[in-house]
mmCIF file of C-alpha atoms in Angstrom:
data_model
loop_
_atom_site.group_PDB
_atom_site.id
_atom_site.type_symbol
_atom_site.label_atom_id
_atom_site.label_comp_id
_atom_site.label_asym_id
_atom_site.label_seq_id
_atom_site.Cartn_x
_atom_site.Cartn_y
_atom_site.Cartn_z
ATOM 1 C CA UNK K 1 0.000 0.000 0.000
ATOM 2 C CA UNK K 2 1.780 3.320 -0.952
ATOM 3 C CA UNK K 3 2.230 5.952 1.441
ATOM 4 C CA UNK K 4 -1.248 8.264 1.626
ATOM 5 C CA UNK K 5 -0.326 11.537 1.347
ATOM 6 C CA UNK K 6 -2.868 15.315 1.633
ATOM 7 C CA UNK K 7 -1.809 19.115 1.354
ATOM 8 C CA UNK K 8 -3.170 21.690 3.023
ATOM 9 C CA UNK K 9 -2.802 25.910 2.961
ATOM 10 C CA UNK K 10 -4.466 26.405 6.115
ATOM 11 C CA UNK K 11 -5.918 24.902 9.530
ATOM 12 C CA UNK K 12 -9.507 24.665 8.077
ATOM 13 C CA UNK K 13 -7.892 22.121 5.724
ATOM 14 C CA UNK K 14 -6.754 20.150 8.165
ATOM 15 C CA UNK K 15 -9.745 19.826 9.994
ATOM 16 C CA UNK K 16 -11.799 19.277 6.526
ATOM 17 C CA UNK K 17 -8.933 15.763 6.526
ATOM 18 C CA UNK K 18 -9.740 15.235 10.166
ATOM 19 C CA UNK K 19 -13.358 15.273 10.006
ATOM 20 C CA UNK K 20 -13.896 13.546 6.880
ATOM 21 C CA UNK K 21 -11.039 10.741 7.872
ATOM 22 C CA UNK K 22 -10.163 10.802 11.932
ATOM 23 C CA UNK K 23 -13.618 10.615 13.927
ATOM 24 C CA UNK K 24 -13.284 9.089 17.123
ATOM 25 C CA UNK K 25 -12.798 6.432 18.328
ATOM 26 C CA UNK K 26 -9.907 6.602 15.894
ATOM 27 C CA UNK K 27 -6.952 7.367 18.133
ATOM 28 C CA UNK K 28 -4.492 9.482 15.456
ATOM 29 C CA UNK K 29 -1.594 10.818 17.105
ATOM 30 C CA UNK K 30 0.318 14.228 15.102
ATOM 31 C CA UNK K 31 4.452 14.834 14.695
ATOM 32 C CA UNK K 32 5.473 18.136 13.125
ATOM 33 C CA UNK K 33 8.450 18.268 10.724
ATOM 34 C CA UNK K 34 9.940 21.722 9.269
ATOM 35 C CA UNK K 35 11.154 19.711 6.447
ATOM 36 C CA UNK K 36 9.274 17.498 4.427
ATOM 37 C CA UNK K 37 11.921 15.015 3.481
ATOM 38 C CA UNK K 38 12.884 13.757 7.138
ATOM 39 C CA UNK K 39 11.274 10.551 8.242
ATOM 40 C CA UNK K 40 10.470 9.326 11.263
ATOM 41 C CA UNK K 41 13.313 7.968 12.669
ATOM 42 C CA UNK K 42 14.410 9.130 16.112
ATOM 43 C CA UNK K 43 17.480 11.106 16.531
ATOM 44 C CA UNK K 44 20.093 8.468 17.525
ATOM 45 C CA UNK K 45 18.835 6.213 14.490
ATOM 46 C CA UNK K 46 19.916 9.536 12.355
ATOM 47 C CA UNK K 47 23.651 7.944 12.048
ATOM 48 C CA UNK K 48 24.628 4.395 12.520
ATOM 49 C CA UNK K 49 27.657 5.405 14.422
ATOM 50 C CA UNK K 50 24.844 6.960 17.183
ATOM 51 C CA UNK K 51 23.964 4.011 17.991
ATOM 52 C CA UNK K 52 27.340 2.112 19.124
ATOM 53 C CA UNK K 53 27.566 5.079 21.203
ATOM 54 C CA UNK K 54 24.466 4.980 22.710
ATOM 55 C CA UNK K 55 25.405 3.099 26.245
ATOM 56 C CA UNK K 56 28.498 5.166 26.358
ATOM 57 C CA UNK K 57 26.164 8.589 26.308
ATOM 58 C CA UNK K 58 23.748 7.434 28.719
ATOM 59 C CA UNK K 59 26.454 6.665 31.271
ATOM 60 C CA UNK K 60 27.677 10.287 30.476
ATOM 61 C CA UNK K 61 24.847 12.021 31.110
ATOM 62 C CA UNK K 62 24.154 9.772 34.193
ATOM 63 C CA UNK K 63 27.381 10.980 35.363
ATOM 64 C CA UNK K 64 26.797 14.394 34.942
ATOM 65 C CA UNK K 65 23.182 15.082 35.477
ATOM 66 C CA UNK K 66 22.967 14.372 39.317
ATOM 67 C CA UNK K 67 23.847 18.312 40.336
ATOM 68 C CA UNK K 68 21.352 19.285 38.551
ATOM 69 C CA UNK K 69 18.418 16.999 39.314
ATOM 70 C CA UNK K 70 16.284 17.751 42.370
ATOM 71 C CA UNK K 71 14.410 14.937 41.894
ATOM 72 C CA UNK K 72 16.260 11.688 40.880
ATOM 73 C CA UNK K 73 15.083 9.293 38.495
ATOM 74 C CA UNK K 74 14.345 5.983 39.763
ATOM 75 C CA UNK K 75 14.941 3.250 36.928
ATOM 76 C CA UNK K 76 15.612 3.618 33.402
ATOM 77 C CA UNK K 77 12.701 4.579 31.771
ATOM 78 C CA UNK K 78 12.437 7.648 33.887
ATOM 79 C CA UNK K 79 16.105 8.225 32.856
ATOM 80 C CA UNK K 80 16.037 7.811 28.737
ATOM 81 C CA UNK K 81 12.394 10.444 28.939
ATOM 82 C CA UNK K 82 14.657 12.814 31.009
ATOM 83 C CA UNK K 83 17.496 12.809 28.058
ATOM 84 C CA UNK K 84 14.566 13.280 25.418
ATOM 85 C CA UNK K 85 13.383 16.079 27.280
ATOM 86 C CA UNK K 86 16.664 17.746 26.943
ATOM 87 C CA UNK K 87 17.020 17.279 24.017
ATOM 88 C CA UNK K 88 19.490 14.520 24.249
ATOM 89 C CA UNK K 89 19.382 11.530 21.749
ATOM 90 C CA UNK K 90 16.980 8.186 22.538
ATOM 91 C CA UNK K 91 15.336 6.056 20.789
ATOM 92 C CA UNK K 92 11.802 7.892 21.543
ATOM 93 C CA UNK K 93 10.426 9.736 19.329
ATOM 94 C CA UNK K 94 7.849 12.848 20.414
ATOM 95 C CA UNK K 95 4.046 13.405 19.256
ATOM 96 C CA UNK K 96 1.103 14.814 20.335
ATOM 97 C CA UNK K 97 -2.497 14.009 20.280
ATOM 98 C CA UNK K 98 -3.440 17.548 19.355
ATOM 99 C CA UNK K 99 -3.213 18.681 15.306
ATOM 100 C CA UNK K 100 -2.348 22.068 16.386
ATOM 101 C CA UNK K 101 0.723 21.374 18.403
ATOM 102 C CA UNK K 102 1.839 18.735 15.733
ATOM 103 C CA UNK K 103 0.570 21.553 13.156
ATOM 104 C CA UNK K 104 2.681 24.119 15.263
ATOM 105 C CA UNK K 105 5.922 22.180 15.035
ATOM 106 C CA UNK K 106 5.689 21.960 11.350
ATOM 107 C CA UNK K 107 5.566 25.440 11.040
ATOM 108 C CA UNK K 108 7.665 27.266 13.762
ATOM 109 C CA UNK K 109 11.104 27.206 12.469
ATOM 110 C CA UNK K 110 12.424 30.308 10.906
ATOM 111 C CA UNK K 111 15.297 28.978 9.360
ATOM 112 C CA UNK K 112 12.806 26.111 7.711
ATOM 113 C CA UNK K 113 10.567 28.479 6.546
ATOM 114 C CA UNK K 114 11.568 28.258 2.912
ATOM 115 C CA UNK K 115 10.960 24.199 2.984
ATOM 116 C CA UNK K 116 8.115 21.942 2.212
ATOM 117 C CA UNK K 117 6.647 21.043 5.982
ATOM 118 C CA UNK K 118 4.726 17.915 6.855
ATOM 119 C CA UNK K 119 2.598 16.810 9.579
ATOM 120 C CA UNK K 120 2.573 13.225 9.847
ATOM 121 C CA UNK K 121 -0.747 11.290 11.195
ATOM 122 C CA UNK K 122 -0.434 8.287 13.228
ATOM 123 C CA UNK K 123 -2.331 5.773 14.467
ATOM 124 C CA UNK K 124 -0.866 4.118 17.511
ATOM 125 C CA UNK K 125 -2.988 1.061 17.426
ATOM 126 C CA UNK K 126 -2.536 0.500 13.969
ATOM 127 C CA UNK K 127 1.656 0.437 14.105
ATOM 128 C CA UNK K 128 1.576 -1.487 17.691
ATOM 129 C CA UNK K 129 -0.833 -4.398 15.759
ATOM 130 C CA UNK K 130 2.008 -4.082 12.761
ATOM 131 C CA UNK K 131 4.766 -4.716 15.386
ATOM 132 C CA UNK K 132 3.300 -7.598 16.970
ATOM 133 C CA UNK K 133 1.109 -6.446 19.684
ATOM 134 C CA UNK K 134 -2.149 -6.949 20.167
ATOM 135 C CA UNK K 135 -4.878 -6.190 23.225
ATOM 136 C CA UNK K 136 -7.205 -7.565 24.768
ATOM 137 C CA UNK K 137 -9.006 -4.405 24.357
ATOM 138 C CA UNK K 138 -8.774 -2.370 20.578
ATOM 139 C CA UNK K 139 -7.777 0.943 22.107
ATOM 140 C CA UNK K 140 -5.161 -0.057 24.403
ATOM 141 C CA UNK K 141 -2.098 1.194 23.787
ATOM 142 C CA UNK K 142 1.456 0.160 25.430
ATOM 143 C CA UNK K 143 2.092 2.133 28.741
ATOM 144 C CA UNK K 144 6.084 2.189 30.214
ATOM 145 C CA UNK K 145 5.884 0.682 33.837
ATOM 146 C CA UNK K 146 2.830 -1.219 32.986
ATOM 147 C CA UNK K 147 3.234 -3.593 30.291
ATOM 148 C CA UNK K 148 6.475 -6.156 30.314
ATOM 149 C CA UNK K 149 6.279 -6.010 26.755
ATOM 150 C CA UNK K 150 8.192 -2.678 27.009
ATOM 151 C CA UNK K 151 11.182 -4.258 28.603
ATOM 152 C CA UNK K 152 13.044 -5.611 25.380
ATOM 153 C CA UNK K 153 13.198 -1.468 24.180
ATOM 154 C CA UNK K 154 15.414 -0.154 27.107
ATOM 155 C CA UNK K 155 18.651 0.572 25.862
ATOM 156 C CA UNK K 156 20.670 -2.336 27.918
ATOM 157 C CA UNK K 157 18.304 -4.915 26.980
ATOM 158 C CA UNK K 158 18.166 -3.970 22.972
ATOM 159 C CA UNK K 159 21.992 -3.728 23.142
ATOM 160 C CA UNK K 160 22.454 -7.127 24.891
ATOM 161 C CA UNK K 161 19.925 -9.047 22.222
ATOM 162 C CA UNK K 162 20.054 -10.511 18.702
ATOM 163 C CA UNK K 163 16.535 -9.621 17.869
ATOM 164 C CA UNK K 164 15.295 -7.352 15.809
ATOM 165 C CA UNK K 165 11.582 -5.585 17.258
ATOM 166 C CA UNK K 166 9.889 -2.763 14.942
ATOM 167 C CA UNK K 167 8.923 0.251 17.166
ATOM 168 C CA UNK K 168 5.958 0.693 18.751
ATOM 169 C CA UNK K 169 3.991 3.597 20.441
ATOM 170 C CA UNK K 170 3.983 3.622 24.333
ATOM 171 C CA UNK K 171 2.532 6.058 26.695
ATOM 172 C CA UNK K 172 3.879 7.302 30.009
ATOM 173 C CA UNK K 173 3.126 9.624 32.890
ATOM 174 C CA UNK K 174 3.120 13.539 32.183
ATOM 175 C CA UNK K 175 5.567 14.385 34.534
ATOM 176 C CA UNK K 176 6.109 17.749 33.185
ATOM 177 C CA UNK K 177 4.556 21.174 32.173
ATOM 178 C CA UNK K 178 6.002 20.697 29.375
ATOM 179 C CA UNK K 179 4.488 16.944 28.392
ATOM 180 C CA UNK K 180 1.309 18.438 29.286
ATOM 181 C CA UNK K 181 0.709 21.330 27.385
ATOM 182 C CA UNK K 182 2.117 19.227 24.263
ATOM 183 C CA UNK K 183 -0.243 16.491 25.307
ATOM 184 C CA UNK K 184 2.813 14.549 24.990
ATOM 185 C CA UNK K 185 3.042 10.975 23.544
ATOM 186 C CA UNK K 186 6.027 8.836 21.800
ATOM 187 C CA UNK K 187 7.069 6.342 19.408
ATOM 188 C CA UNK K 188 10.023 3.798 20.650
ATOM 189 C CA UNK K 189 12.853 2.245 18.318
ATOM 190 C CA UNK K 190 14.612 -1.433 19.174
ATOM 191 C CA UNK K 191 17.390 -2.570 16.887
ATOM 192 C CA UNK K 192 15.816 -2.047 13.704
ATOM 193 C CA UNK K 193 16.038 1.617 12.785
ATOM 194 C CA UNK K 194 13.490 1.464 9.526
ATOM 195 C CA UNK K 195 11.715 4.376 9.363
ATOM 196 C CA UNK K 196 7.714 4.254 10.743
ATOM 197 C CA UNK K 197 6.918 5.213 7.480
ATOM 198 C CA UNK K 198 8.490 2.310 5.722
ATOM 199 C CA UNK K 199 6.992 -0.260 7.964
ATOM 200 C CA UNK K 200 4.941 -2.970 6.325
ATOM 201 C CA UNK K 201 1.935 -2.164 4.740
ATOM 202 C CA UNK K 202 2.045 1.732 5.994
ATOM 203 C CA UNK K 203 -1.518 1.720 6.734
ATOM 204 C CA UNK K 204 -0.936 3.334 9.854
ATOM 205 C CA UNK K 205 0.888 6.542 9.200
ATOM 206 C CA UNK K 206 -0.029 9.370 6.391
ATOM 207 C CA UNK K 207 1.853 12.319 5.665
ATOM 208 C CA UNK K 208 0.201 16.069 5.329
ATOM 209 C CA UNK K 209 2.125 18.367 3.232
ATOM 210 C CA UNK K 210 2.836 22.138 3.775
ATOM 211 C CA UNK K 211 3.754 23.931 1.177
ATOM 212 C CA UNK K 212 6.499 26.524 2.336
ATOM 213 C CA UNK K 213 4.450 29.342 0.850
ATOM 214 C CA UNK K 214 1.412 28.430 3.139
ATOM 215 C CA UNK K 215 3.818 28.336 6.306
ATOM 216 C CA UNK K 216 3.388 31.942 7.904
ATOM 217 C CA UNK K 217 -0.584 32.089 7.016
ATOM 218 C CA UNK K 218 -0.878 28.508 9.427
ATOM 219 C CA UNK K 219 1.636 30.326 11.604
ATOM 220 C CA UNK K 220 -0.432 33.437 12.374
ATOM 221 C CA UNK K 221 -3.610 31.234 12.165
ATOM 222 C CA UNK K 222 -2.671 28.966 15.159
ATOM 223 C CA UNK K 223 -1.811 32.033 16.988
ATOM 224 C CA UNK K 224 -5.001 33.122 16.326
ATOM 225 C CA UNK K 225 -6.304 30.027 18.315
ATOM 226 C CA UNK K 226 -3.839 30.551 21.388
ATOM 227 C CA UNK K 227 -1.058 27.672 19.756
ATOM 228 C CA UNK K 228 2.234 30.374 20.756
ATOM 229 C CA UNK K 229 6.124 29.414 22.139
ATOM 230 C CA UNK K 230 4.530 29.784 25.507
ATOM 231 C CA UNK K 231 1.999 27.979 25.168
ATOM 232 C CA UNK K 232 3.853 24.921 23.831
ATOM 233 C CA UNK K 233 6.974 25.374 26.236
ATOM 234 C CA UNK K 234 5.579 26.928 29.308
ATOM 235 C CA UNK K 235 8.458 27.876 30.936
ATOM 236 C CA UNK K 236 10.286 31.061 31.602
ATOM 237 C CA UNK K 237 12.178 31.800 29.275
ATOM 238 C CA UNK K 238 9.731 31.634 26.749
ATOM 239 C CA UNK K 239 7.243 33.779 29.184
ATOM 240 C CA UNK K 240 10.234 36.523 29.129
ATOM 241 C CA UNK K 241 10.070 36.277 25.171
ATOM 242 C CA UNK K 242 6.426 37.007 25.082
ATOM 243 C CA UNK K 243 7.119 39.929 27.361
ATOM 244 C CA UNK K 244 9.981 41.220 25.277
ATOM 245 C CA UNK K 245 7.689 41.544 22.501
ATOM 246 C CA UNK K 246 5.492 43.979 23.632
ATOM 247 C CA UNK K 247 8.720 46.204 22.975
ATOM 248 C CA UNK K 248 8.982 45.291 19.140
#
């Protein structure tokens, strides 16, 4: 099945493709990219030579991070989602279960503003069934610290193994302003580091294009509906930037 693919100019063409295609109780999760031609890979799957030094980095930042950690995590999990939320590489991958933060992502960067975007549609059931996993219940979707499954995906444990597991999408605790107001969710990678995209039959992903012309409109149209820097990283500095611009 090739790749299904839509275009939109605007937000009200999204939600025309939402409406006529993603009624609940489809569960469609949303990734923005800047850049059209970047799949979804996560960003130590980017270069082979990432992933030999995967171990190595974790015990680096493990080393390190303690100063600056009021509150420790406690296994590894906890450890590999405080690396992704600083930006360090993992084999997560982020999305959201809102169109207008995926939306927002696709269209933020200035320095991507003269490239085709994309907002990619997923549907987390749909890849988990793909991988191998199936629920008792349809919705049910893989939780970290509640299903065993998830063990074979921390780092030591993919490192240590000869198998070869597609990724799968896995929910977790929202531990942070941050993973809140991007109503946070993720994709995990194991050894094989195929793109989602190129996995099996593909019925469970489709790709939105944004033409780079259409970028700013979508820009000042999620504004329009409260989708700002602050109000996808609520944090400080990002409150002092939306201060500073009364001034300009």
């Amino acid at each position: 099945m090739p790749l299904i693919t839509h275009q939109i100019s605007s937000v009200s063409d999204l939600i025309e493709i939402l409406r006529r295609d993603f009624l609940p109780p489809t569960i469609t999760w949303y990734r923005g990219h800047s850049n059209s031609s970047w799949g979804l890979v996560p960003s130590i799957a980017r270069n082979p030579a990432h992933l030999q030094a995967e171990l190595t980095a974790i015990k680096m930042f493990k080393q390190n991070a303690w100063t600056h950690l009021k509150d420790r995590p406690s296994d590894e999990w906890e450890w590999m989602f405080l690396m992704q939320h600083h930006r360090a590489p993992t084999r997560l991958l982020d999305w959201s279960e809102s169109p207008l933060i995926g939306l927002f992502f696709a269209v933020e960067e200035q320095d991507q503003l003269g490239e085709e975007g994309a907002l990619w549609l997923l549907n987390p059931v749909s890849l988990n069934r793909q991988s191998g996993h199936r629920r008792a219940f349809d919705l049910d979707i893989l939780a970290f610290g509640a299903d065993a499954e998830l063990e074979q995906y921390v780092p030591e444990q993919v490192n240590a193994r000869r198998v070869m597991l597609d990724p799968v999408a896995i929910i977790g605790p929202r531990n942070s302003a941050r993973m809140v107001a991007q109503s946070g969710t993720f994709t995990i990678m194991h050894a094989n580091p195929k793109p989602i995209e190129q996995l099996g039959d593909v019925g469970h992903v489709q790709k939105v294009l944004i033409p780079a012309n259409a970028k700013a409109r979508i820009h000042t149209e999620l504004r329009l509906l409260g989708i700002t820097e602050y109000s996808v990283y609520p944090d400080l500095d990002r409150l002092s930037a939306l201060a500073r611009s009364l001034f300009q």
